[in-house]
Amino acid sequence: MTPLYVIGIGPGDHAHLTMEAETAIAAVTDVVGYGLYMDLLGDAMTGKRRHQRELGEETDRARMALDLAASGKPTALISSGDIGIFAMATLVFELLDHANQGLENGRGWDRVDIQVMPGISAMQLASARLGAILGHDFCAISLSDLLTDWEVIDQRLTAAAKGDFVTAFYNPVSKRRDWQLNHARTVYLEHRPPETPVIVARNLGRDDERVEVITLAELEASRVDMLTVVVIGSSTTRHIRFGRNEWVYTPRGYAKKRVES
């Protein structure tokens, strides 16, 4: 069977590419992905056949990767961050599911050895840059309504806010869509204090990376773009300064355990 490696390459810096992913990319002849993601791989793309598709052509990318592997070419399908989080891995398995239902002809896809390789997600690196905001229960919500009805997203916002989850917002705004983030802020302000810490992280792992801490009350869509991940703390999340550094963390409950012991 010919391998199809479904790979998350991390936020962009080669230092955040896992050894597993690096080894797999070195072993393939063909790479499928968005052009920027292949550019981020730098020298690792040397000698590889490059199959580029633009944003909005995700299904074509997944189908092409399966077809290439089915034709006997060891192939990598890549995405930034973790390819299993709001990314391409799900499309691969959706196409297999459709092939089972007769909605895709399969083209020999049953001869493909699919291996999914996770990468460091934006929310993980955003948390690490400033401490440990994901230290307790958390969730991730995409604010894009291109694939999910807004009514469903809004229900999830309310549930996450009520549940006091630390929440990472992916796809927070776009050129045509800038009101959802401000709406989400309003929903969260109904369930947690206005001084709740929020991490706003743009271009993580790249030369122009910018990470800042603001309060929930200060969160505005004008501070954010599609290259940004927004992480809202829970009601217990703490923003502290220690020496010259500042940190954001969400207590797990160890202090309570120490008192009880």
PDB file of N, CA and C in Angstrom, residues 139-201:
ATOM      1  N   CYS A 139     -12.224  24.448  25.452  1.00  0.00           N
ATOM      2  CA  CYS A 139     -12.817  24.013  24.195  1.00  0.00           C
ATOM      3  C   CYS A 139     -12.347  24.946  23.089  1.00  0.00           C
ATOM      4  N   ALA A 140     -12.592  24.553  21.844  1.00  0.00           N
ATOM      5  CA  ALA A 140     -12.253  25.372  20.689  1.00  0.00           C
ATOM      6  C   ALA A 140     -13.502  25.528  19.827  1.00  0.00           C
ATOM      7  N   ILE A 141     -13.754  26.752  19.373  1.00  0.00           N
ATOM      8  CA  ILE A 141     -14.926  27.047  18.545  1.00  0.00           C
ATOM      9  C   ILE A 141     -14.469  27.853  17.337  1.00  0.00           C
ATOM     10  N   SER A 142     -14.856  27.427  16.144  1.00  0.00           N
ATOM     11  CA  SER A 142     -14.625  28.232  14.952  1.00  0.00           C
ATOM     12  C   SER A 142     -15.785  29.203  14.784  1.00  0.00           C
ATOM     13  N   LEU A 143     -15.454  30.480  14.589  1.00  0.00           N
ATOM     14  CA  LEU A 143     -16.502  31.486  14.408  1.00  0.00           C
ATOM     15  C   LEU A 143     -16.894  31.658  12.947  1.00  0.00           C
ATOM     16  N   SER A 144     -16.312  30.867  12.059  1.00  0.00           N
ATOM     17  CA  SER A 144     -16.686  30.950  10.647  1.00  0.00           C
ATOM     18  C   SER A 144     -18.002  30.230  10.409  1.00  0.00           C
ATOM     19  N   ASP A 145     -18.936  30.921   9.745  1.00  0.00           N
ATOM     20  CA  ASP A 145     -20.223  30.290   9.430  1.00  0.00           C
ATOM     21  C   ASP A 145     -20.295  29.831   7.980  1.00  0.00           C
ATOM     22  N   LEU A 146     -19.122  29.662   7.337  1.00  0.00           N
ATOM     23  CA  LEU A 146     -19.115  29.147   5.969  1.00  0.00           C
ATOM     24  C   LEU A 146     -19.558  27.691   5.912  1.00  0.00           C
ATOM     25  N   LEU A 147     -19.194  26.911   6.933  1.00  0.00           N
ATOM     26  CA  LEU A 147     -19.500  25.483   6.943  1.00  0.00           C
ATOM     27  C   LEU A 147     -20.483  25.084   8.036  1.00  0.00           C
ATOM     28  N   THR A 148     -20.702  25.972   8.990  1.00  0.00           N
ATOM     29  CA  THR A 148     -21.605  25.692  10.115  1.00  0.00           C
ATOM     30  C   THR A 148     -22.588  26.844  10.252  1.00  0.00           C
ATOM     31  N   ASP A 149     -23.861  26.538  10.381  1.00  0.00           N
ATOM     32  CA  ASP A 149     -24.870  27.597  10.526  1.00  0.00           C
ATOM     33  C   ASP A 149     -24.572  28.440  11.757  1.00  0.00           C
ATOM     34  N   TRP A 150     -24.772  29.738  11.630  1.00  0.00           N
ATOM     35  CA  TRP A 150     -24.487  30.623  12.749  1.00  0.00           C
ATOM     36  C   TRP A 150     -25.307  30.271  13.977  1.00  0.00           C
ATOM     37  N   GLU A 151     -26.544  29.819  13.786  1.00  0.00           N
ATOM     38  CA  GLU A 151     -27.381  29.473  14.931  1.00  0.00           C
ATOM     39  C   GLU A 151     -26.723  28.376  15.771  1.00  0.00           C
ATOM     40  N   VAL A 152     -26.072  27.430  15.121  1.00  0.00           N
ATOM     41  CA  VAL A 152     -25.381  26.351  15.830  1.00  0.00           C
ATOM     42  C   VAL A 152     -24.171  26.910  16.577  1.00  0.00           C
ATOM     43  N   ILE A 153     -23.407  27.763  15.899  1.00  0.00           N
ATOM     44  CA  ILE A 153     -22.243  28.379  16.546  1.00  0.00           C
ATOM     45  C   ILE A 153     -22.666  29.175  17.765  1.00  0.00           C
ATOM     46  N   ASP A 154     -23.741  29.926  17.630  1.00  0.00           N
ATOM     47  CA  ASP A 154     -24.217  30.760  18.736  1.00  0.00           C
ATOM     48  C   ASP A 154     -24.634  29.903  19.933  1.00  0.00           C
ATOM     49  N   GLN A 155     -25.272  28.763  19.676  1.00  0.00           N
ATOM     50  CA  GLN A 155     -25.642  27.848  20.761  1.00  0.00           C
ATOM     51  C   GLN A 155     -24.401  27.343  21.484  1.00  0.00           C
ATOM     52  N   ARG A 156     -23.365  27.048  20.730  1.00  0.00           N
ATOM     53  CA  ARG A 156     -22.133  26.537  21.325  1.00  0.00           C
ATOM     54  C   ARG A 156     -21.422  27.625  22.124  1.00  0.00           C
ATOM     55  N   LEU A 157     -21.464  28.861  21.640  1.00  0.00           N
ATOM     56  CA  LEU A 157     -20.885  29.970  22.400  1.00  0.00           C
ATOM     57  C   LEU A 157     -21.553  30.090  23.765  1.00  0.00           C
ATOM     58  N   THR A 158     -22.875  30.057  23.766  1.00  0.00           N
ATOM     59  CA  THR A 158     -23.613  30.189  25.025  1.00  0.00           C
ATOM     60  C   THR A 158     -23.306  29.031  25.961  1.00  0.00           C
ATOM     61  N   ALA A 159     -23.248  27.815  25.424  1.00  0.00           N
ATOM     62  CA  ALA A 159     -22.968  26.642  26.253  1.00  0.00           C
ATOM     63  C   ALA A 159     -21.564  26.718  26.843  1.00  0.00           C
ATOM     64  N   ALA A 160     -20.576  27.106  26.030  1.00  0.00           N
ATOM     65  CA  ALA A 160     -19.191  27.192  26.515  1.00  0.00           C
ATOM     66  C   ALA A 160     -19.039  28.302  27.543  1.00  0.00           C
ATOM     67  N   ALA A 161     -19.714  29.417  27.313  1.00  0.00           N
ATOM     68  CA  ALA A 161     -19.641  30.525  28.262  1.00  0.00           C
ATOM     69  C   ALA A 161     -20.275  30.131  29.595  1.00  0.00           C
ATOM     70  N   LYS A 162     -21.441  29.506  29.541  1.00  0.00           N
ATOM     71  CA  LYS A 162     -22.109  29.059  30.761  1.00  0.00           C
ATOM     72  C   LYS A 162     -21.282  28.000  31.481  1.00  0.00           C
ATOM     73  N   GLY A 163     -20.638  27.125  30.714  1.00  0.00           N
ATOM     74  CA  GLY A 163     -19.840  26.057  31.301  1.00  0.00           C
ATOM     75  C   GLY A 163     -18.512  26.521  31.860  1.00  0.00           C
ATOM     76  N   ASP A 164     -18.184  27.786  31.668  1.00  0.00           N
ATOM     77  CA  ASP A 164     -16.945  28.383  32.187  1.00  0.00           C
ATOM     78  C   ASP A 164     -15.702  27.718  31.593  1.00  0.00           C
ATOM     79  N   PHE A 165     -15.776  27.329  30.324  1.00  0.00           N
ATOM     80  CA  PHE A 165     -14.618  26.774  29.630  1.00  0.00           C
ATOM     81  C   PHE A 165     -13.685  27.890  29.168  1.00  0.00           C
ATOM     82  N   VAL A 166     -12.383  27.690  29.348  1.00  0.00           N
ATOM     83  CA  VAL A 166     -11.435  28.464  28.555  1.00  0.00           C
ATOM     84  C   VAL A 166     -11.753  28.155  27.099  1.00  0.00           C
ATOM     85  N   THR A 167     -11.825  29.189  26.267  1.00  0.00           N
ATOM     86  CA  THR A 167     -12.282  28.975  24.890  1.00  0.00           C
ATOM     87  C   THR A 167     -11.319  29.592  23.890  1.00  0.00           C
ATOM     88  N   ALA A 168     -10.881  28.774  22.934  1.00  0.00           N
ATOM     89  CA  ALA A 168     -10.063  29.260  21.821  1.00  0.00           C
ATOM     90  C   ALA A 168     -10.969  29.496  20.630  1.00  0.00           C
ATOM     91  N   PHE A 169     -10.899  30.702  20.076  1.00  0.00           N
ATOM     92  CA  PHE A 169     -11.663  31.024  18.875  1.00  0.00           C
ATOM     93  C   PHE A 169     -10.748  30.941  17.659  1.00  0.00           C
ATOM     94  N   TYR A 170     -11.087  30.026  16.763  1.00  0.00           N
ATOM     95  CA  TYR A 170     -10.421  29.947  15.461  1.00  0.00           C
ATOM     96  C   TYR A 170     -11.260  30.703  14.428  1.00  0.00           C
ATOM     97  N   ASN A 171     -10.627  31.142  13.355  1.00  0.00           N
ATOM     98  CA  ASN A 171     -11.320  31.908  12.299  1.00  0.00           C
ATOM     99  C   ASN A 171     -12.172  33.024  12.909  1.00  0.00           C
ATOM    100  N   PRO A 172     -11.570  33.875  13.740  1.00  0.00           N
ATOM    101  CA  PRO A 172     -12.380  34.834  14.493  1.00  0.00           C
ATOM    102  C   PRO A 172     -13.020  35.928  13.648  1.00  0.00           C
ATOM    103  N   VAL A 173     -12.348  36.344  12.583  1.00  0.00           N
ATOM    104  CA  VAL A 173     -12.897  37.373  11.691  1.00  0.00           C
ATOM    105  C   VAL A 173     -12.379  37.097  10.279  1.00  0.00           C
ATOM    106  N   SER A 174     -12.977  37.764   9.310  1.00  0.00           N
ATOM    107  CA  SER A 174     -12.453  37.788   7.951  1.00  0.00           C
ATOM    108  C   SER A 174     -12.799  39.150   7.362  1.00  0.00           C
ATOM    109  N   LYS A 175     -12.389  39.398   6.128  1.00  0.00           N
ATOM    110  CA  LYS A 175     -12.676  40.695   5.498  1.00  0.00           C
ATOM    111  C   LYS A 175     -14.169  40.930   5.361  1.00  0.00           C
ATOM    112  N   ARG A 176     -14.922  39.856   5.189  1.00  0.00           N
ATOM    113  CA  ARG A 176     -16.378  39.982   5.000  1.00  0.00           C
ATOM    114  C   ARG A 176     -17.168  39.677   6.261  1.00  0.00           C
ATOM    115  N   ARG A 177     -16.478  39.333   7.350  1.00  0.00           N
ATOM    116  CA  ARG A 177     -17.182  38.856   8.535  1.00  0.00           C
ATOM    117  C   ARG A 177     -16.441  39.329   9.783  1.00  0.00           C
ATOM    118  N   ASP A 178     -16.958  40.399  10.383  1.00  0.00           N
ATOM    119  CA  ASP A 178     -16.251  40.960  11.535  1.00  0.00           C
ATOM    120  C   ASP A 178     -17.122  41.154  12.770  1.00  0.00           C
ATOM    121  N   TRP A 179     -18.387  40.740  12.692  1.00  0.00           N
ATOM    122  CA  TRP A 179     -19.276  41.014  13.820  1.00  0.00           C
ATOM    123  C   TRP A 179     -19.367  39.851  14.814  1.00  0.00           C
ATOM    124  N   GLN A 180     -19.021  38.637  14.369  1.00  0.00           N
ATOM    125  CA  GLN A 180     -19.211  37.469  15.228  1.00  0.00           C
ATOM    126  C   GLN A 180     -18.358  37.517  16.492  1.00  0.00           C
ATOM    127  N   LEU A 181     -17.129  38.010  16.368  1.00  0.00           N
ATOM    128  CA  LEU A 181     -16.252  38.052  17.537  1.00  0.00           C
ATOM    129  C   LEU A 181     -16.801  39.014  18.586  1.00  0.00           C
ATOM    130  N   ASN A 182     -17.282  40.159  18.161  1.00  0.00           N
ATOM    131  CA  ASN A 182     -17.865  41.100  19.119  1.00  0.00           C
ATOM    132  C   ASN A 182     -19.118  40.512  19.772  1.00  0.00           C
ATOM    133  N   HIS A 183     -19.883  39.762  19.001  1.00  0.00           N
ATOM    134  CA  HIS A 183     -21.043  39.081  19.583  1.00  0.00           C
ATOM    135  C   HIS A 183     -20.602  38.055  20.619  1.00  0.00           C
ATOM    136  N   ALA A 184     -19.564  37.293  20.289  1.00  0.00           N
ATOM    137  CA  ALA A 184     -19.059  36.290  21.228  1.00  0.00           C
ATOM    138  C   ALA A 184     -18.600  36.956  22.522  1.00  0.00           C
ATOM    139  N   ARG A 185     -17.918  38.094  22.401  1.00  0.00           N
ATOM    140  CA  ARG A 185     -17.491  38.825  23.604  1.00  0.00           C
ATOM    141  C   ARG A 185     -18.692  39.177  24.465  1.00  0.00           C
ATOM    142  N   THR A 186     -19.764  39.651  23.837  1.00  0.00           N
ATOM    143  CA  THR A 186     -20.966  40.024  24.591  1.00  0.00           C
ATOM    144  C   THR A 186     -21.546  38.820  25.323  1.00  0.00           C
ATOM    145  N   VAL A 187     -21.579  37.669  24.655  1.00  0.00           N
ATOM    146  CA  VAL A 187     -22.097  36.441  25.277  1.00  0.00           C
ATOM    147  C   VAL A 187     -21.248  36.076  26.489  1.00  0.00           C
ATOM    148  N   TYR A 188     -19.921  36.137  26.346  1.00  0.00           N
ATOM    149  CA  TYR A 188     -19.036  35.734  27.441  1.00  0.00           C
ATOM    150  C   TYR A 188     -19.091  36.726  28.598  1.00  0.00           C
ATOM    151  N   LEU A 189     -19.318  37.994  28.302  1.00  0.00           N
ATOM    152  CA  LEU A 189     -19.422  38.988  29.380  1.00  0.00           C
ATOM    153  C   LEU A 189     -20.660  38.766  30.249  1.00  0.00           C
ATOM    154  N   GLU A 190     -21.613  38.019  29.743  1.00  0.00           N
ATOM    155  CA  GLU A 190     -22.797  37.695  30.537  1.00  0.00           C
ATOM    156  C   GLU A 190     -22.498  36.627  31.587  1.00  0.00           C
ATOM    157  N   HIS A 191     -21.337  35.936  31.441  1.00  0.00           N
ATOM    158  CA  HIS A 191     -21.063  34.781  32.298  1.00  0.00           C
ATOM    159  C   HIS A 191     -19.718  34.847  33.008  1.00  0.00           C
ATOM    160  N   ARG A 192     -18.894  35.849  32.716  1.00  0.00           N
ATOM    161  CA  ARG A 192     -17.624  35.986  33.436  1.00  0.00           C
ATOM    162  C   ARG A 192     -17.194  37.439  33.502  1.00  0.00           C
ATOM    163  N   PRO A 193     -16.292  37.763  34.425  1.00  0.00           N
ATOM    164  CA  PRO A 193     -15.956  39.162  34.697  1.00  0.00           C
ATOM    165  C   PRO A 193     -15.317  39.867  33.504  1.00  0.00           C
ATOM    166  N   PRO A 194     -15.522  41.185  33.394  1.00  0.00           N
ATOM    167  CA  PRO A 194     -14.920  41.936  32.285  1.00  0.00           C
ATOM    168  C   PRO A 194     -13.400  41.939  32.299  1.00  0.00           C
ATOM    169  N   GLU A 195     -12.791  41.713  33.484  1.00  0.00           N
ATOM    170  CA  GLU A 195     -11.328  41.687  33.569  1.00  0.00           C
ATOM    171  C   GLU A 195     -10.740  40.309  33.254  1.00  0.00           C
ATOM    172  N   THR A 196     -11.558  39.361  32.814  1.00  0.00           N
ATOM    173  CA  THR A 196     -11.070  38.030  32.434  1.00  0.00           C
ATOM    174  C   THR A 196      -9.943  38.150  31.414  1.00  0.00           C
ATOM    175  N   PRO A 197      -8.799  37.493  31.634  1.00  0.00           N
ATOM    176  CA  PRO A 197      -7.691  37.583  30.681  1.00  0.00           C
ATOM    177  C   PRO A 197      -8.025  36.940  29.333  1.00  0.00           C
ATOM    178  N   VAL A 198      -7.567  37.583  28.277  1.00  0.00           N
ATOM    179  CA  VAL A 198      -7.728  37.082  26.910  1.00  0.00           C
ATOM    180  C   VAL A 198      -6.372  37.170  26.214  1.00  0.00           C
ATOM    181  N   ILE A 199      -5.957  36.077  25.584  1.00  0.00           N
ATOM    182  CA  ILE A 199      -4.734  36.078  24.781  1.00  0.00           C
ATOM    183  C   ILE A 199      -5.120  36.282  23.316  1.00  0.00           C
ATOM    184  N   VAL A 200      -4.485  37.258  22.686  1.00  0.00           N
ATOM    185  CA  VAL A 200      -4.660  37.517  21.259  1.00  0.00           C
ATOM    186  C   VAL A 200      -3.309  37.255  20.600  1.00  0.00           C
ATOM    187  N   ALA A 201      -3.234  36.233  19.759  1.00  0.00           N
ATOM    188  CA  ALA A 201      -1.951  35.799  19.195  1.00  0.00           C
ATOM    189  C   ALA A 201      -2.042  35.751  17.676  1.00  0.00           C
TER     190      ALA A 201
END
